[in-house]
XYZ file of N, CA and C in Angstrom:
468
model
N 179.678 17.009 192.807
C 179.197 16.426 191.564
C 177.662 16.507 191.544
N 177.535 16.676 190.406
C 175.815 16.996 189.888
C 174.988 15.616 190.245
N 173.640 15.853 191.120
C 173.048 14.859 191.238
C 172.607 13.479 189.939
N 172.539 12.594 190.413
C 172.402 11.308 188.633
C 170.582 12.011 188.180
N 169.771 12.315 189.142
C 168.836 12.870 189.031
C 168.178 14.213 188.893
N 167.365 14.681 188.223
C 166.594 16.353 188.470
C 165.588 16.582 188.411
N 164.980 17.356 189.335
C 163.426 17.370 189.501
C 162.764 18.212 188.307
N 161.938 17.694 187.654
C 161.119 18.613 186.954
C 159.644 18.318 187.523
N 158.627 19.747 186.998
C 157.479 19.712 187.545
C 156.321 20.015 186.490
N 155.526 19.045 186.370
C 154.265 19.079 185.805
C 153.485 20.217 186.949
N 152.889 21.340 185.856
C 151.843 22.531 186.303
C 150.371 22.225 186.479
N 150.273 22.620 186.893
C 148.053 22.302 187.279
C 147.729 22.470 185.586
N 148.550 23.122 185.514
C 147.702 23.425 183.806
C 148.946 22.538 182.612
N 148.709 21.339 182.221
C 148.727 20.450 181.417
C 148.989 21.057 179.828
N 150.315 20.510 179.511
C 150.110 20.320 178.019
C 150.563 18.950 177.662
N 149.109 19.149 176.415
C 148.776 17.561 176.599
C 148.793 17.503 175.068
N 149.284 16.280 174.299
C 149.570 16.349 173.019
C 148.504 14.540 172.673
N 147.931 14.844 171.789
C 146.611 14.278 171.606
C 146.946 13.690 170.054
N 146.540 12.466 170.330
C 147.156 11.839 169.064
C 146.472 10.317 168.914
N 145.942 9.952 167.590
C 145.853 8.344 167.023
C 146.100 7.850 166.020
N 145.789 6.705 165.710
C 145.951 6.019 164.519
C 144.736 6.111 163.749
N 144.651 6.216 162.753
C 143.176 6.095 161.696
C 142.075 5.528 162.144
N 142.362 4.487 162.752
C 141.140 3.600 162.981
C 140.478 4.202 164.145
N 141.661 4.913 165.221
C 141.517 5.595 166.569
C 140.827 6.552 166.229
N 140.835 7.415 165.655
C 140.494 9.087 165.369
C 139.350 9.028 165.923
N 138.326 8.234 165.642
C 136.693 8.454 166.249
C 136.705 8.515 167.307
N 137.226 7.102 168.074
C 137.678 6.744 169.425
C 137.875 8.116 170.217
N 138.983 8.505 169.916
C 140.045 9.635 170.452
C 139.029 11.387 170.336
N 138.308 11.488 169.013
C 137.287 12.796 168.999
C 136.034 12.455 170.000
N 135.685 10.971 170.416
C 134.562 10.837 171.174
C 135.187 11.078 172.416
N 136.530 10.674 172.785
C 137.132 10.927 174.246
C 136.988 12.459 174.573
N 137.546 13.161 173.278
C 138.030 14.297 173.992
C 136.317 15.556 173.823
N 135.045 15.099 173.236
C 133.910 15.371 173.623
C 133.687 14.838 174.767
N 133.499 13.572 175.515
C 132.902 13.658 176.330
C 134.079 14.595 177.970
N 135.125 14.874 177.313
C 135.968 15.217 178.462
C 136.417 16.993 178.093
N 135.653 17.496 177.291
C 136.078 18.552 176.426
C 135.732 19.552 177.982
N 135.227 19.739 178.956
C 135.505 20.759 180.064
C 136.842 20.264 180.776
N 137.173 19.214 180.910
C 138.024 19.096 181.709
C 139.538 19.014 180.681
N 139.912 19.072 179.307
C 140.111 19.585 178.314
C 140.603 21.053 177.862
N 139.339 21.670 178.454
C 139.994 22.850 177.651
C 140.330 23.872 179.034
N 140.896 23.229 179.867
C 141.421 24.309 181.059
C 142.790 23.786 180.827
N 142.928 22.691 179.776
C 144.272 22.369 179.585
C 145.489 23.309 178.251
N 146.589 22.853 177.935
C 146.933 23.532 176.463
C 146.706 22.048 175.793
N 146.242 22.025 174.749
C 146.196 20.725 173.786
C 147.095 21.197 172.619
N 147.693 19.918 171.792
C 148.304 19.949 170.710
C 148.111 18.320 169.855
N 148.350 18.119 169.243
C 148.333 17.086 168.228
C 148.966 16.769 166.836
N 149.206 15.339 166.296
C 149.522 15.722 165.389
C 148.426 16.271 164.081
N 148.769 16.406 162.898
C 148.108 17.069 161.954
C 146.551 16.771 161.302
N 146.082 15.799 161.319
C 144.772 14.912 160.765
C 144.318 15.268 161.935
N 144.806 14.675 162.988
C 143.809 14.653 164.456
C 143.680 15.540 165.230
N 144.655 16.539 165.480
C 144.652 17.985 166.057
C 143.390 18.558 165.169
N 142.937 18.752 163.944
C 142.383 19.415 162.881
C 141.060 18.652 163.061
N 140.810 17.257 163.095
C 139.467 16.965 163.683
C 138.975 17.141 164.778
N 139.741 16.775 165.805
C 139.143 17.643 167.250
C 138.980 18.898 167.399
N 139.407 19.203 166.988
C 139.215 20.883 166.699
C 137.875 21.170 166.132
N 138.027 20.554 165.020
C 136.340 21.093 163.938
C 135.174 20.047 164.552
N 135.579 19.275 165.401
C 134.532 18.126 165.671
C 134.299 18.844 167.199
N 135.056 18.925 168.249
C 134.785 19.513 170.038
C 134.649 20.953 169.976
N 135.317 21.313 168.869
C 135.896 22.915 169.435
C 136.875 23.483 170.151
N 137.779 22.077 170.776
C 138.591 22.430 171.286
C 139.450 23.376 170.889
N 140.217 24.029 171.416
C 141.919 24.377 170.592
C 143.230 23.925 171.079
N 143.431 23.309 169.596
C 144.320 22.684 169.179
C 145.170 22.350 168.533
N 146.942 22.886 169.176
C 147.739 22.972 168.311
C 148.099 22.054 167.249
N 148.143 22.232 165.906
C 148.862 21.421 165.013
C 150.300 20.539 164.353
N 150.720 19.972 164.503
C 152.076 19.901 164.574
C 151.704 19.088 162.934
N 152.534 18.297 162.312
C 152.859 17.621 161.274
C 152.156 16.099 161.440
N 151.053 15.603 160.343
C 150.701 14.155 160.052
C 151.690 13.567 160.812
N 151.495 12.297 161.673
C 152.185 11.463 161.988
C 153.316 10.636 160.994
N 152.867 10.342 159.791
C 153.888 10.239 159.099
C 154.475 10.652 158.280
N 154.671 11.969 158.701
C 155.134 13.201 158.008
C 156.182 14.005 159.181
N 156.360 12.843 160.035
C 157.143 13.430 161.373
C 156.260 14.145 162.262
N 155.157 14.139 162.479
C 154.237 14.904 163.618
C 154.667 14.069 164.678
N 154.756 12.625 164.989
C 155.277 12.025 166.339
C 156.312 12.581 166.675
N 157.413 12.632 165.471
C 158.842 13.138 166.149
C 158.536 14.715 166.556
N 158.087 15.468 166.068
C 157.804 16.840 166.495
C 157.837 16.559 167.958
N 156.423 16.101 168.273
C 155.962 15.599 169.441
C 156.906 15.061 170.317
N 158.040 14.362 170.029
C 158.919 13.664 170.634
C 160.075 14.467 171.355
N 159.820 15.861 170.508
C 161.070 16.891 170.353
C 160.587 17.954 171.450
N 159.146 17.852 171.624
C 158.925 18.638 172.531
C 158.366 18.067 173.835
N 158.627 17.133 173.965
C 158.894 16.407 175.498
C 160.357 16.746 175.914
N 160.561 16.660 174.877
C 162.517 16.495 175.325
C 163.224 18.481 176.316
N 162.124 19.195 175.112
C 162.171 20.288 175.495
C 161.060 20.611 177.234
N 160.289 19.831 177.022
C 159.677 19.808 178.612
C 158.924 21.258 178.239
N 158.170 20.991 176.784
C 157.345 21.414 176.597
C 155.708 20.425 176.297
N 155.473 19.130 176.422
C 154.506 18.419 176.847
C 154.846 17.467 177.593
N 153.806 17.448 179.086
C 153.404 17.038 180.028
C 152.678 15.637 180.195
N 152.330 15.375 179.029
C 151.263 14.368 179.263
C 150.578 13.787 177.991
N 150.415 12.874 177.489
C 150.587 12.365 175.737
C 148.986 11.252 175.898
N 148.002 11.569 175.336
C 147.155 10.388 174.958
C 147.611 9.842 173.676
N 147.365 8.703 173.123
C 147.853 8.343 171.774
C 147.013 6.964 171.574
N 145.913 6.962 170.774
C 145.182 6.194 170.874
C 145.649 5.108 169.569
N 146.516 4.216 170.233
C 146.794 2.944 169.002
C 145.998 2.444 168.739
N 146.461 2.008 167.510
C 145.498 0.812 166.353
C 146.564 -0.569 166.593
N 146.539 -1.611 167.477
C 147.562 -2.514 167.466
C 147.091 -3.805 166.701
N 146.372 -3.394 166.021
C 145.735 -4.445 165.209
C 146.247 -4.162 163.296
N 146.476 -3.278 163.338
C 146.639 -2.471 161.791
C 148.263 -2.412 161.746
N 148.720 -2.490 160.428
C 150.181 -2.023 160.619
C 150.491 -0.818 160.098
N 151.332 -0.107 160.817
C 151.679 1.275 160.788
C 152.443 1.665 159.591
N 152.531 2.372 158.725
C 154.007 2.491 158.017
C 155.193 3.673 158.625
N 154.710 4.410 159.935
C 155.640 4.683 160.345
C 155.960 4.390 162.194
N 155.562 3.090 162.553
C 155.778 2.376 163.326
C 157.315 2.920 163.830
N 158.403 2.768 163.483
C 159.316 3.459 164.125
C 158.923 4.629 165.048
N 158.632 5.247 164.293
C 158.335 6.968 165.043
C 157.437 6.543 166.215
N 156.610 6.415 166.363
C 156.097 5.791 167.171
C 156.535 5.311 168.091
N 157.363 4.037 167.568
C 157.961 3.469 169.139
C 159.298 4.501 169.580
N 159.670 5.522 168.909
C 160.686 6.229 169.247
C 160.181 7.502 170.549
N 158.766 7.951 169.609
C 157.715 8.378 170.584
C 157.457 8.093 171.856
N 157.228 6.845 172.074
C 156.662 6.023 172.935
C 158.234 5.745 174.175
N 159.082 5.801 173.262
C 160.472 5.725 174.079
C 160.694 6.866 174.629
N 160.935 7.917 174.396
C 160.838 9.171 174.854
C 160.414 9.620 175.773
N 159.135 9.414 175.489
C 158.044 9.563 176.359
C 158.633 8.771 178.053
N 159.211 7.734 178.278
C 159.655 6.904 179.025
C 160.397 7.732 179.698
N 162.065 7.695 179.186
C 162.568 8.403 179.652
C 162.705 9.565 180.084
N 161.494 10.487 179.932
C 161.233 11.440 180.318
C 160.561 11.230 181.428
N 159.911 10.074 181.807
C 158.918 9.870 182.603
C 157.705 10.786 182.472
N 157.277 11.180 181.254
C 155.954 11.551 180.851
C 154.583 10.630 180.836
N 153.586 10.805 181.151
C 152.334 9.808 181.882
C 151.819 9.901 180.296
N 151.457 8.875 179.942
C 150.934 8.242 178.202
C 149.582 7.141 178.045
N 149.224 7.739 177.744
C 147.694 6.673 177.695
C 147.992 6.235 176.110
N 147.695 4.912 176.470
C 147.489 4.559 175.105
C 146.303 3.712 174.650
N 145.249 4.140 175.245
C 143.726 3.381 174.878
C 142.673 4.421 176.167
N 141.360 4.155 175.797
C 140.535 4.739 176.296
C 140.765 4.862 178.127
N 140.307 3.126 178.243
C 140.646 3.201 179.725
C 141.771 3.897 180.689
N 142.944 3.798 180.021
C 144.037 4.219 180.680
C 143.844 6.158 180.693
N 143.708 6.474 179.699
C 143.317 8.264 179.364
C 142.211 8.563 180.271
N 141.469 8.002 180.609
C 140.412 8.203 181.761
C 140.865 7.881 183.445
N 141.211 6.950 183.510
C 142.398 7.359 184.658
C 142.997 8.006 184.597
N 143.855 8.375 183.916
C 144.489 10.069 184.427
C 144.302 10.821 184.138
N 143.136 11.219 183.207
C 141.708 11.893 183.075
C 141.860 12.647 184.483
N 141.126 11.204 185.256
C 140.475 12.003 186.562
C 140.873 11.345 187.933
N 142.577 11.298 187.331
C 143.428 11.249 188.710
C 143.465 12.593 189.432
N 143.697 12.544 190.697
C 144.076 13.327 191.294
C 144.640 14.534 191.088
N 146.141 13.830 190.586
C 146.832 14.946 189.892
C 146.688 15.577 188.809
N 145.773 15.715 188.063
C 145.508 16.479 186.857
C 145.682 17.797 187.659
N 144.746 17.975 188.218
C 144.331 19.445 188.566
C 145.842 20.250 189.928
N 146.719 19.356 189.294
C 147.814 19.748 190.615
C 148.899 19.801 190.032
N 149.892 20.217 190.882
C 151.278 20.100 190.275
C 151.962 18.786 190.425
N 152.842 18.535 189.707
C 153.588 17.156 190.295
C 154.634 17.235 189.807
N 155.672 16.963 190.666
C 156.888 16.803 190.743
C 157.748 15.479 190.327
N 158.589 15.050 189.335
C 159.190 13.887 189.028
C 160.590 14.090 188.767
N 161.154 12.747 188.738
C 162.940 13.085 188.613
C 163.113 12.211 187.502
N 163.957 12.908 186.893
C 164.417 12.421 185.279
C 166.128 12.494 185.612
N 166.125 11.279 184.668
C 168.106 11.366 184.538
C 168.635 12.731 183.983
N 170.042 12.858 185.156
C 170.553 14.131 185.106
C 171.007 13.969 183.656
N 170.798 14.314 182.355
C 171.496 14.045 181.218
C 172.402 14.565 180.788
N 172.633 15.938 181.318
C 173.882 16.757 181.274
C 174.823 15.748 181.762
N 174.929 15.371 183.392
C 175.768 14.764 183.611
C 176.194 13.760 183.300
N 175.046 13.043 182.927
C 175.084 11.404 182.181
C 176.124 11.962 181.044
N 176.063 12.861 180.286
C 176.720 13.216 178.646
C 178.384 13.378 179.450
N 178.282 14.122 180.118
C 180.049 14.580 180.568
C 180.491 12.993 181.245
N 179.821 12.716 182.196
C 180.452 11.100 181.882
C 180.711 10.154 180.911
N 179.762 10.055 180.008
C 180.090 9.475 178.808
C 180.967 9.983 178.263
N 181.327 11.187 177.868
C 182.287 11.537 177.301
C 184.307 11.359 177.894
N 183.874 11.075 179.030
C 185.161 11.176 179.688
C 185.351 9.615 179.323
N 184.640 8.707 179.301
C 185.389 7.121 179.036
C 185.201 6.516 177.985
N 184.613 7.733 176.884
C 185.123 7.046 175.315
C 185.847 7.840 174.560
């Protein structure tokens, strides 16, 4: 029987999906200037407003996905799942209310169970900024979900 667990591996080279709330955007374009070398040895993506200002504001490059509430989180959500991003900044506004707050915390759930590393404010994005492991590979175990599904299916 298939292990309950499976290793997947974060690459030295990071894709990192870059994302805030309105009020964040400055916040989040001043982060990714003052970190824009250690940045662009990465792949970046974002959703649509904020991918498009870091871009014209650092120079970075930076993929676009869809406005956050236009489904750019779920995009984002869809490609963790695919274990196509590694690593998520997302600079909340927890003071403001969202109108698509769901997505978000669905985001934010995802992100979990994947065991994907998520900053969600300055301080925390700067620690793993300039942890260790950025510049390395790392290895983590995620629920076997294949197997989790064929079990579920056998006792309902």
């Amino acid at each position: 029987m298939a292990s309950d667990y499976i290793t997947f591996t974060i690459g030295k080279k990071k894709n990192i999906a870059l994302i805030a709330h309105d009020n964040e955007k400055p916040k989040l374009i001043g982060w990714c200037s003052e970190n824009k070398e250690a940045l662009a040895r990465h792949n970046l993506c974002g959703t649509g407003t904020t991918a498009r200002m870091i871009a014209d504001q650092t120079g970075l490059r930076v993929r676009a996905y869809n406005s956050g509430p236009l489904g750019g989180d779920q995009q984002i959500g869809a490609k963790i799942v695919e274990g196509q991003i590694d690593f998520v900044v997302f600079f909340s506004d927890p003071l403001t209310a969202q109108p698509h707050d769901p997505d978000v915390k669905a985001l934010m759930r995802i992100a979990q169970v994947y065991d994907i590393p998520m900053a969600i404010n300055k301080a925390t994005a700067d620690f793993m900024l300039r942890s260790s492991l950025m510049d390395s590979t790392y290895d983590h175990e995620v629920i076997n979900f294949r197997k989790n599904v064929q079990e579920r299916a056998k006792t309902l």
